Amino acid sequence: MRGSWPTLAGVALAWALLPGGANADETKVDMMAEVVHASSQGSTLDPPQLEKMKNELAQKGLRFSSLKRLSQKKIAVHTAKPEEIGLPDGRKATLSLIQLKDDAATVKVTVAQRNKPQPLLETTYRLARDKSTYIHCGAYTNGELFLVLSPP
């Protein structure tokens, strides 16, 4: 499946570090993490705010008619301690802060693969102002899973 998503790694649309999201003396950054199921079955947008994600993915050639948020939580990503996000199929996505510089965070993202020791994805994203980052996490229930990182 990974071979059919080469452009998605470049989708790293970035997000903002809002004032107060990280202090100069802290090595963490706050963000919202959502797990979204996207599919071509039906026309559900739950919640309706996922219309923006649907349109941005379509601009990259990824067309889905239905998007549904499965989970959402505010997280703090640290340099010293990785943050784990549970996926509905039992896998985990792990985020680690690499660097805070010039109002942007560089975050390493690792997405586990089912029943295999090597990860499905292990890459670094530079997250900048006022955007969301859509990270493909593999196939799931007649569709695809995405981890969405956004400003808090």
XYZ file of C-alpha atoms in Angstrom:
152
model
C 0.000 0.000 0.000
C 2.868 2.312 0.749
C 3.877 2.441 -2.917
C 0.523 3.912 -3.931
C 0.939 6.882 -1.591
C 4.212 8.517 -2.718
C 2.746 11.990 -2.919
C 1.281 11.760 0.565
C 4.644 12.066 2.235
C 4.838 15.448 0.534
C 1.430 16.426 1.866
C 3.165 17.600 5.006
C 1.078 20.693 5.133
C 2.224 22.359 8.242
C 0.540 23.637 11.373
C 1.032 26.558 13.669
C 2.766 26.976 16.913
C 0.341 29.326 18.599
C 1.633 31.772 21.198
C 2.048 29.868 24.412
C 2.319 26.548 22.547
C 5.959 26.292 23.510
C 8.119 28.438 25.748
C 11.794 29.046 25.032
C 12.814 27.113 28.148
C 10.589 24.108 27.386
C 11.287 21.336 24.927
C 7.713 20.560 24.020
C 5.015 21.715 21.665
C 1.233 21.403 22.102
C -1.008 20.240 19.273
C -4.280 18.504 18.516
C -4.065 14.957 17.205
C -7.042 13.477 15.366
C -7.489 10.049 13.850
C -9.705 10.258 10.760
C -11.174 7.442 8.645
C -11.467 8.386 4.959
C -13.329 6.286 2.411
C -15.118 6.406 -0.910
C -18.262 4.827 0.550
C -21.056 7.209 1.450
C -20.859 10.979 1.838
C -20.463 11.496 5.588
C -18.440 14.420 6.924
C -18.379 13.963 10.696
C -17.746 16.591 11.941
C -18.473 19.006 9.056
C -15.116 20.764 9.685
C -13.489 17.817 7.868
C -14.613 19.427 4.587
C -11.325 21.371 4.581
C -9.315 18.147 4.909
C -11.372 16.525 2.156
C -10.630 19.449 -0.186
C -6.919 19.590 0.654
C -6.509 15.855 0.065
C -8.397 16.170 -3.241
C -5.939 18.873 -4.354
C -3.202 16.257 -3.865
C -5.134 13.694 -5.944
C -6.593 11.774 -2.987
C -10.365 11.786 -3.409
C -12.610 10.558 -0.618
C -16.368 11.074 -0.325
C -16.603 10.266 3.395
C -14.458 11.393 6.338
C -15.174 10.581 9.973
C -13.207 11.616 13.057
C -12.579 8.539 15.200
C -10.670 10.250 18.005
C -9.266 13.617 18.992
C -7.019 14.713 21.840
C -4.688 17.519 22.792
C -1.123 16.299 23.132
C 2.259 17.696 24.130
C 5.151 16.389 22.042
C 8.484 16.418 23.898
C 12.098 15.855 22.937
C 12.720 13.582 25.920
C 9.531 11.506 25.895
C 7.714 10.259 22.761
C 3.936 10.713 22.603
C 1.843 7.737 21.435
C -1.464 7.977 19.604
C -3.559 4.807 19.539
C -5.083 3.812 16.212
C -8.413 1.935 16.094
C -6.793 -1.233 14.736
C -4.502 -1.532 17.768
C -1.397 -0.010 16.172
C 0.276 3.142 17.461
C 1.699 6.298 15.957
C 4.634 7.707 17.913
C 5.633 11.384 17.796
C 8.917 12.848 19.036
C 9.976 16.474 18.966
C 13.306 16.839 17.169
C 13.636 20.637 17.143
C 11.853 23.939 17.756
C 13.262 26.694 15.547
C 11.899 29.812 13.834
C 8.298 29.212 14.990
C 8.288 25.703 13.518
C 8.507 22.261 15.059
C 10.343 19.354 13.489
C 8.615 16.157 14.591
C 9.572 12.544 13.925
C 6.517 10.381 13.233
C 6.609 6.585 13.321
C 3.516 4.543 12.422
C 3.612 0.870 13.363
C 2.763 -1.830 10.854
C 0.489 -4.744 11.738
C 2.359 -7.937 12.659
C 5.718 -6.678 11.387
C 8.653 -5.226 13.301
C 9.517 -2.534 10.741
C 7.266 0.547 10.753
C 4.793 1.389 7.989
C 6.095 4.950 8.116
C 9.042 6.613 9.802
C 9.706 10.173 8.700
C 10.222 13.725 9.897
C 7.785 16.588 9.318
C 8.425 20.299 9.702
C 5.223 21.737 11.138
C 4.794 25.475 10.586
C 2.059 28.131 10.908
C -1.719 27.728 10.691
C -1.938 24.483 8.761
C -2.773 20.868 9.432
C -0.564 17.929 8.559
C -2.235 14.784 7.176
C -0.265 11.597 7.784
C -1.416 8.409 6.055
C -1.516 5.502 8.511
C -2.616 2.706 6.160
C -5.759 0.902 5.120
C -8.627 0.450 7.559
C -12.182 -0.866 7.145
C -12.858 -0.164 3.451
C -10.879 3.061 3.551
C -7.748 4.736 4.902
C -6.629 6.058 8.284
C -5.052 9.472 8.675
C -3.395 11.086 11.670
C -4.093 14.828 11.556
C -1.835 17.192 13.509
C -3.211 20.717 13.991
C -2.783 23.811 16.156
C -4.292 23.356 19.632
